[in-house]
Amino acid sequence: MSDKNTLISHLHLQGISRRQFLKYCAVTASMLGLAPNQATVIADTLTGTPKPTVIWLSFQECTGCTESLTRSYDNSIENLILNYISLDYHHTLQAASGVAAEQARLQAMANANGQYVVIVDGSIPLLNGGAVSTIAGQSNLDMLRETVSDAALVIAVGTCASFGGLPMANPNPTQATSVQSLMQEGQIANKPLINISGCPPIPEVISGVVAYYLTYQALPALDEHNRPQIFYGKTVHDCCSRLTHYNAGEFAQSFDDVGARNGYCLYLLGCKGPTTFNSCSSIKWNGSTSYPMHSGHGCLGCSEPQFWDKGSFYSTLNTGPATGDGSSCSAPAIPVLTKI
Ligand code: SF4
Ligand code: SF4
Ligand code: F3S
């Protein structure tokens, strides 16, 4: 195996030391709920394994999911993983275009037949046989069907690919649907599928799931919506910094009132945290900086199916008292990799 084709050589090229990479692996193992000794297993596997073939397909989307993963603060591991895995085909990031780009996709599929990973962001429109959204003259549906046929794994990134998302919102003018629905209906091959929902999803969750699969060649435990339980097993309410105020019955009455500024709960202002499963309040966003409720706005429920059609984002939920005591919410700080 050529060393230049492995992650360790890629790390060296980026100026990242093995020690720094081990730190990242320790955090990833912790985020994934694995035993501490698994950090070395992840590091050894990722550094010694040839570059995986990943084909990233973007359909009806806003580029927010790709933006989430590629937004950079220094040398983030998400960028590193993305640079490492995504060289084969990515509509938005690749340099190639036109015929050359499509040939690259077909070539990648042929070279890694049965072993490549397909990542999809965006929903798939079915109106007029899919003719409302085409790439290189091929409908999104046909391209997905062709690409998924020999894949080892499909990862739907974002709520659009996972559940239909915004394009599927009423009245769903393009008859948008999700990867999961197409598999269930037999319109595309039924392959192992992981949904990483969120509008957009948390970048560390994307890279953590990819690292898990590359290390163990297996799927993490999934919930009823095919989402990794480790990241979607708790509601954002369960770990919210305003939870003590919720439990004490202290609620902000309007945005930016004294209560809101003092950390009171945003439930009355429409927060959907009690019914939304995601890791925003534990892993947080932008290098563990913040998350919506921390910044003063309620959760919109963006990681749940049909979140656009569930009523106003500012209507109070009618679910009765929610559970949550803030336990088991600590997430490791995400390390920033610095060059040696
Ligand atoms: Fe954009 Fe949200 Fe859809 Fe991602 S899930 S493509 S961020 S609308
Ligand atoms: Fe936080 Fe919203 Fe739950 Fe209040 S209702 S504790 S703001 S998640
Ligand atoms: Fe989305 Fe709610 Fe997190 S709106 S970003 S799931 S706090």
Tab-separated table of C-alpha atoms in Angstrom, residues 39-248:
chain	number	residue	atom	x	y	z
A	39	ALA	CA	-9.016	6.357	20.560
A	40	THR	CA	-5.883	4.448	19.572
A	41	VAL	CA	-7.918	2.004	17.488
A	42	ILE	CA	-9.499	4.913	15.595
A	43	ALA	CA	-6.121	6.603	15.136
A	44	ASP	CA	-4.359	3.447	13.961
A	45	THR	CA	-7.137	2.491	11.570
A	46	LEU	CA	-7.569	5.936	10.054
A	47	THR	CA	-3.879	6.568	9.668
A	48	GLY	CA	-3.129	3.166	8.177
A	49	THR	CA	-6.115	2.759	5.871
A	50	PRO	CA	-6.072	3.801	2.226
A	51	LYS	CA	-8.164	6.818	1.377
A	52	PRO	CA	-11.800	5.747	1.161
A	53	THR	CA	-13.748	6.521	-1.965
A	54	VAL	CA	-16.558	8.911	-1.146
A	55	ILE	CA	-18.977	10.257	-3.722
A	56	TRP	CA	-20.916	13.282	-2.488
A	57	LEU	CA	-24.121	14.083	-4.373
A	58	SER	CA	-25.898	17.413	-3.891
A	59	PHE	CA	-29.477	17.608	-5.104
A	60	GLN	CA	-32.265	20.022	-4.050
A	61	GLU	CA	-30.313	21.841	-1.361
A	62	CYS	CA	-29.143	25.273	-0.302
A	63	THR	CA	-25.440	24.377	0.174
A	64	GLY	CA	-25.932	24.939	3.900
A	65	CYS	CA	-24.958	21.354	4.729
A	66	THR	CA	-21.691	21.583	2.801
A	67	GLU	CA	-21.148	25.050	4.238
A	68	SER	CA	-21.605	23.652	7.743
A	69	LEU	CA	-18.920	21.060	7.190
A	70	THR	CA	-16.468	23.314	5.403
A	71	ARG	CA	-16.806	26.457	7.479
A	72	SER	CA	-13.413	26.798	8.960
A	73	TYR	CA	-11.993	27.900	12.226
A	74	ASP	CA	-8.304	27.229	12.004
A	75	ASN	CA	-7.433	23.649	11.068
A	76	SER	CA	-10.610	21.900	12.135
A	77	ILE	CA	-10.764	18.141	11.952
A	78	GLU	CA	-13.932	18.412	9.878
A	79	ASN	CA	-11.957	20.162	7.170
A	80	LEU	CA	-9.252	17.587	7.478
A	81	ILE	CA	-11.677	14.689	7.135
A	82	LEU	CA	-13.483	16.441	4.303
A	83	ASN	CA	-10.270	17.120	2.418
A	84	TYR	CA	-9.217	13.569	3.032
A	85	ILE	CA	-12.357	11.786	1.916
A	86	SER	CA	-13.964	14.008	-0.652
A	87	LEU	CA	-11.509	14.108	-3.448
A	88	ASP	CA	-13.373	11.740	-5.699
A	89	TYR	CA	-16.546	13.673	-6.431
A	90	HIS	CA	-18.339	16.608	-4.838
A	91	HIS	CA	-20.543	18.858	-6.965
A	92	THR	CA	-19.770	22.005	-5.029
A	93	LEU	CA	-16.133	21.542	-4.099
A	94	GLN	CA	-14.566	19.693	-6.998
A	95	ALA	CA	-12.503	21.508	-9.608
A	96	ALA	CA	-13.684	19.332	-12.487
A	97	SER	CA	-16.892	20.193	-14.304
A	98	GLY	CA	-19.054	18.916	-17.128
A	99	VAL	CA	-18.171	15.618	-18.756
A	100	ALA	CA	-14.898	15.294	-16.810
A	101	ALA	CA	-16.746	15.514	-13.485
A	102	GLU	CA	-19.249	12.819	-14.418
A	103	GLN	CA	-16.456	10.603	-15.710
A	104	ALA	CA	-14.701	11.020	-12.364
A	105	ARG	CA	-17.821	9.782	-10.582
A	106	LEU	CA	-18.220	6.750	-12.839
A	107	GLN	CA	-14.504	5.994	-12.570
A	108	ALA	CA	-14.611	6.203	-8.775
A	109	MET	CA	-17.580	3.825	-8.725
A	110	ALA	CA	-15.803	1.334	-10.973
A	111	ASN	CA	-12.540	1.471	-9.012
A	112	ALA	CA	-14.188	0.925	-5.628
A	113	ASN	CA	-17.102	-1.226	-6.697
A	114	GLY	CA	-19.125	-2.294	-3.662
A	115	GLN	CA	-16.856	-0.437	-1.253
A	116	TYR	CA	-17.482	3.253	-1.714
A	117	VAL	CA	-19.567	5.552	0.470
A	118	VAL	CA	-22.233	7.813	-1.016
A	119	ILE	CA	-23.064	11.006	0.863
A	120	VAL	CA	-26.202	12.839	-0.226
A	121	ASP	CA	-27.343	16.311	0.697
A	122	GLY	CA	-30.582	17.737	-0.582
A	123	SER	CA	-33.917	16.141	-1.388
A	124	ILE	CA	-34.787	14.352	-4.614
A	125	PRO	CA	-37.621	15.774	-6.776
A	126	LEU	CA	-39.941	13.355	-8.546
A	127	LEU	CA	-42.095	15.845	-10.500
A	128	ASN	CA	-42.122	15.146	-14.252
A	129	GLY	CA	-39.998	12.063	-13.800
A	130	GLY	CA	-37.389	14.119	-11.922
A	131	ALA	CA	-36.837	16.487	-14.869
A	132	VAL	CA	-37.144	19.564	-12.632
A	133	SER	CA	-33.607	19.042	-11.302
A	134	THR	CA	-30.908	17.559	-13.491
A	135	ILE	CA	-27.123	17.365	-13.467
A	136	ALA	CA	-25.286	16.772	-16.739
A	137	GLY	CA	-28.646	15.941	-18.303
A	138	GLN	CA	-29.406	13.254	-15.725
A	139	SER	CA	-32.240	13.586	-13.218
A	140	ASN	CA	-31.305	13.587	-9.549
A	141	LEU	CA	-33.286	10.383	-9.139
A	142	ASP	CA	-31.433	8.599	-11.946
A	143	MET	CA	-28.050	9.790	-10.690
A	144	LEU	CA	-28.845	8.636	-7.168
A	145	ARG	CA	-30.142	5.287	-8.392
A	146	GLU	CA	-27.033	4.729	-10.510
A	147	THR	CA	-24.571	5.805	-7.819
A	148	VAL	CA	-26.177	3.961	-4.921
A	149	SER	CA	-26.438	0.676	-6.817
A	150	ASP	CA	-22.915	-0.534	-5.888
A	151	ALA	CA	-22.330	1.477	-2.709
A	152	ALA	CA	-21.344	-0.018	0.649
A	153	LEU	CA	-23.065	2.714	2.646
A	154	VAL	CA	-25.247	5.756	2.070
A	155	ILE	CA	-25.159	8.739	4.430
A	156	ALA	CA	-27.953	11.293	4.097
A	157	VAL	CA	-26.550	14.572	5.400
A	158	GLY	CA	-29.083	17.184	6.467
A	159	THR	CA	-32.827	17.191	6.943
A	160	CYS	CA	-33.493	17.610	3.190
A	161	ALA	CA	-31.758	14.336	2.309
A	162	SER	CA	-32.914	12.582	5.508
A	163	PHE	CA	-36.595	13.578	5.530
A	164	GLY	CA	-37.304	15.849	2.533
A	165	GLY	CA	-36.729	19.068	4.501
A	166	LEU	CA	-37.603	22.498	3.146
A	167	PRO	CA	-38.144	21.428	-0.490
A	168	MET	CA	-40.783	18.944	0.717
A	169	ALA	CA	-42.645	21.568	2.789
A	170	ASN	CA	-46.304	22.035	1.864
A	171	PRO	CA	-47.275	22.288	-1.006
A	172	ASN	CA	-44.130	20.422	-2.058
A	173	PRO	CA	-44.064	21.860	-5.580
A	174	THR	CA	-41.372	19.509	-6.913
A	175	GLN	CA	-42.686	16.343	-5.233
A	176	ALA	CA	-39.481	16.246	-3.222
A	177	THR	CA	-38.673	13.130	-1.235
A	178	SER	CA	-35.872	11.661	0.882
A	179	VAL	CA	-33.249	8.980	0.290
A	180	GLN	CA	-34.915	6.834	2.957
A	181	SER	CA	-38.343	7.008	1.287
A	182	LEU	CA	-36.869	6.043	-2.078
A	183	MET	CA	-35.213	2.996	-0.496
A	184	GLN	CA	-38.418	1.990	1.297
A	185	GLU	CA	-40.387	2.311	-1.961
A	186	GLY	CA	-37.839	0.238	-3.878
A	187	GLN	CA	-37.027	3.117	-6.243
A	188	ILE	CA	-33.320	2.851	-5.419
A	189	ALA	CA	-31.260	-0.045	-4.039
A	190	ASN	CA	-31.811	-0.744	-0.354
A	191	LYS	CA	-28.355	-0.104	1.166
A	192	PRO	CA	-27.192	0.509	4.741
A	193	LEU	CA	-28.298	4.083	5.486
A	194	ILE	CA	-27.391	6.620	8.149
A	195	ASN	CA	-29.422	9.823	8.430
A	196	ILE	CA	-27.573	12.793	9.910
A	197	SER	CA	-30.443	15.236	10.167
A	198	GLY	CA	-30.304	18.918	10.993
A	199	CYS	CA	-30.709	22.051	8.918
A	200	PRO	CA	-27.774	21.984	8.736
A	201	PRO	CA	-26.314	19.109	10.799
A	202	ILE	CA	-23.511	19.617	13.304
A	203	PRO	CA	-20.160	19.189	11.503
A	204	GLU	CA	-18.582	17.159	14.318
A	205	VAL	CA	-21.485	14.713	14.082
A	206	ILE	CA	-20.837	14.240	10.361
A	207	SER	CA	-17.104	13.702	10.804
A	208	GLY	CA	-17.665	11.522	13.911
A	209	VAL	CA	-20.020	9.198	12.043
A	210	VAL	CA	-17.637	8.969	9.080
A	211	ALA	CA	-14.702	8.229	11.422
A	212	TYR	CA	-16.752	5.535	13.177
A	213	TYR	CA	-17.657	3.812	9.925
A	214	LEU	CA	-14.121	3.970	8.546
A	215	THR	CA	-12.729	2.519	11.777
A	216	TYR	CA	-15.174	-0.288	12.455
A	217	GLN	CA	-16.660	-0.843	8.981
A	218	ALA	CA	-20.011	-0.978	10.732
A	219	LEU	CA	-22.972	1.249	11.474
A	220	PRO	CA	-23.355	2.838	14.896
A	221	ALA	CA	-26.597	2.071	16.761
A	222	LEU	CA	-29.434	3.928	15.029
A	223	ASP	CA	-32.785	5.292	16.211
A	224	GLU	CA	-36.183	4.816	14.541
A	225	HIS	CA	-35.263	7.501	11.987
A	226	ASN	CA	-31.912	5.849	11.137
A	227	ARG	CA	-30.018	8.525	13.081
A	228	PRO	CA	-27.009	7.582	15.261
A	229	GLN	CA	-28.404	7.183	18.783
A	230	ILE	CA	-25.269	8.546	20.342
A	231	PHE	CA	-25.927	11.964	18.761
A	232	TYR	CA	-29.727	11.874	18.578
A	233	GLY	CA	-30.592	9.963	21.753
A	234	LYS	CA	-31.425	13.049	23.820
A	235	THR	CA	-33.526	16.115	23.105
A	236	VAL	CA	-31.821	19.486	22.929
A	237	HIS	CA	-34.048	20.359	25.906
A	238	ASP	CA	-32.409	17.613	28.004
A	239	CYS	CA	-29.068	19.440	27.966
A	240	CYS	CA	-30.173	23.063	27.533
A	241	SER	CA	-28.524	25.748	29.666
A	242	ARG	CA	-32.042	27.161	30.347
A	243	LEU	CA	-33.344	23.836	31.677
A	244	THR	CA	-33.133	24.778	35.352
A	245	HIS	CA	-35.425	27.731	34.621
A	246	TYR	CA	-37.840	25.486	32.733
A	247	ASN	CA	-37.969	23.152	35.718
A	248	ALA	CA	-38.465	26.132	38.041
